[in-house]
mmCIF file of C-alpha atoms in Angstrom:
data_model
loop_
_atom_site.group_PDB
_atom_site.id
_atom_site.type_symbol
_atom_site.label_atom_id
_atom_site.label_comp_id
_atom_site.label_asym_id
_atom_site.label_seq_id
_atom_site.Cartn_x
_atom_site.Cartn_y
_atom_site.Cartn_z
ATOM 1 C CA MET A 1 80.765 130.988 137.198
ATOM 2 C CA PHE A 2 82.535 132.639 140.146
ATOM 3 C CA VAL A 3 85.034 135.455 139.529
ATOM 4 C CA TYR A 4 87.479 137.378 141.714
ATOM 5 C CA THR A 5 88.663 140.720 140.321
ATOM 6 C CA GLU A 6 91.264 143.252 141.464
ATOM 7 C CA ILE A 7 91.444 146.560 139.599
ATOM 8 C CA THR A 8 93.354 149.808 140.004
ATOM 9 C CA GLY A 9 90.273 151.806 138.979
ATOM 10 C CA GLN A 10 88.059 152.049 135.926
ATOM 11 C CA ARG A 11 85.253 153.780 134.092
ATOM 12 C CA TRP A 12 82.988 151.214 132.457
ATOM 13 C CA GLU A 13 80.003 151.869 130.198
ATOM 14 C CA ARG A 14 77.632 149.449 128.501
ATOM 15 C CA ARG A 15 75.613 151.326 125.879
ATOM 16 C CA LEU A 16 72.590 150.113 123.902
ATOM 17 C CA GLN A 17 74.735 149.671 120.779
ATOM 18 C CA ASP A 18 77.206 147.557 122.820
ATOM 19 C CA ILE A 19 74.372 145.375 124.072
ATOM 20 C CA ARG A 20 72.961 144.836 120.575
ATOM 21 C CA THR A 21 76.314 143.634 119.206
ATOM 22 C CA SER A 22 77.304 141.448 122.168
ATOM 23 C CA ASP A 23 76.507 137.810 122.796
ATOM 24 C CA PHE A 24 77.590 138.170 126.457
ATOM 25 C CA ASP A 25 74.260 138.579 128.264
ATOM 26 C CA PRO A 26 74.449 137.344 131.869
ATOM 27 C CA ILE A 27 73.166 138.592 135.198
ATOM 28 C CA ILE A 28 76.034 139.376 137.577
ATOM 29 C CA ILE A 29 75.828 139.454 141.371
ATOM 30 C CA ASN A 30 78.728 141.473 142.783
ATOM 31 C CA MET A 31 80.087 141.803 146.305
ATOM 32 C CA LEU A 32 82.476 144.722 146.645
ATOM 33 C CA ALA A 33 85.101 143.594 149.159
ATOM 34 C CA GLN A 34 87.269 146.718 149.000
ATOM 35 C CA GLY A 35 86.928 150.092 147.271
ATOM 36 C CA GLU A 36 84.058 152.218 146.033
ATOM 37 C CA ARG A 37 82.000 152.572 142.875
ATOM 38 C CA GLN A 38 79.175 154.738 141.647
ATOM 39 C CA GLY A 39 77.187 155.261 138.519
ATOM 40 C CA ASP A 40 73.892 154.699 136.771
ATOM 41 C CA MET A 41 72.149 151.371 136.159
ATOM 42 C CA ASP A 42 69.651 152.238 133.399
ATOM 43 C CA GLY A 43 68.341 155.294 135.229
ATOM 44 C CA ARG A 44 68.977 154.128 138.801
ATOM 45 C CA LEU A 45 71.816 156.042 140.424
ATOM 46 C CA PHE A 46 73.942 154.029 142.811
ATOM 47 C CA ARG A 47 76.891 154.431 145.158
ATOM 48 C CA GLU A 48 78.567 151.421 146.763
ATOM 49 C CA SER A 49 81.229 151.003 149.385
ATOM 50 C CA ALA A 50 83.053 147.923 150.660
ATOM 51 C CA GLY A 51 80.648 145.214 151.809
ATOM 52 C CA SER A 52 77.918 146.201 149.324
ATOM 53 C CA PHE A 53 76.127 143.797 146.985
ATOM 54 C CA SER A 54 74.692 144.691 143.569
ATOM 55 C CA ILE A 55 72.933 142.900 140.738
ATOM 56 C CA HIS A 56 73.920 143.908 137.215
ATOM 57 C CA ASP A 57 71.886 142.900 134.167
ATOM 58 C CA LEU A 58 74.252 143.140 131.190
ATOM 59 C CA GLY A 59 71.211 143.274 128.918
ATOM 60 C CA ARG A 60 70.554 146.841 130.139
ATOM 61 C CA PRO A 61 72.592 150.060 129.880
ATOM 62 C CA SER A 62 74.917 151.002 132.707
ATOM 63 C CA LEU A 63 77.815 153.249 133.587
ATOM 64 C CA HIS A 64 80.061 152.965 136.594
ATOM 65 C CA VAL A 65 83.274 154.461 137.879
ATOM 66 C CA SER A 66 85.324 152.451 140.382
ATOM 67 C CA SER A 67 88.242 153.239 142.644
ATOM 68 C CA ALA A 68 90.938 150.633 143.169
ATOM 69 C CA SER A 69 88.908 147.667 144.364
ATOM 70 C CA ARG A 70 88.458 143.952 144.941
ATOM 71 C CA THR A 71 85.202 142.307 143.876
ATOM 72 C CA TYR A 72 83.732 138.806 144.095
ATOM 73 C CA SER A 73 81.136 138.029 141.429
ATOM 74 C CA MET A 74 78.754 135.263 140.511
ATOM 75 C CA VAL A 75 77.948 135.310 136.771
ATOM 76 C CA LEU A 76 74.621 133.671 135.926
ATOM 77 C CA ALA A 77 73.469 132.750 132.442
ATOM 78 C CA ARG A 78 70.209 134.584 131.680
ATOM 79 C CA PRO A 79 68.129 131.366 131.370
ATOM 80 C CA LEU A 80 69.258 130.332 134.866
ATOM 81 C CA ALA A 81 68.574 133.791 136.314
ATOM 82 C CA ARG A 82 65.051 133.757 134.816
ATOM 83 C CA GLN A 83 64.194 130.853 137.113
ATOM 84 C CA TRP A 84 64.259 133.232 140.108
ATOM 85 C CA PRO A 85 60.950 134.362 141.489
ATOM 86 C CA GLY A 86 60.176 137.939 140.518
ATOM 87 C CA GLU A 87 61.160 140.124 137.611
ATOM 88 C CA LEU A 88 64.804 140.472 136.580
ATOM 89 C CA ARG A 89 64.012 144.056 135.589
ATOM 90 C CA ASP A 90 63.430 144.932 139.264
ATOM 91 C CA LEU A 91 66.831 143.600 140.308
ATOM 92 C CA HIS A 92 69.125 145.701 138.052
ATOM 93 C CA GLY A 93 71.079 148.110 140.220
#
């Protein structure tokens, strides 16, 4: 699935208890077209500016704070993402 998102700013956290109770478990590839965001992807600190790409595994904890922004995302079902070469664990963040 492809998604375009415009936000005015947000703080978003996905905690272990959220993950355990959710059936939404994809891998998301984001391209930040405008704005900034920063946070922690399961222990990996990150800071992104416009033009940055990130990979977000919703099966792992994360916290991010975003300014007003525009983002293009590709949402991959976990079984599809597992077909990639390499470990998904290494891609988070």
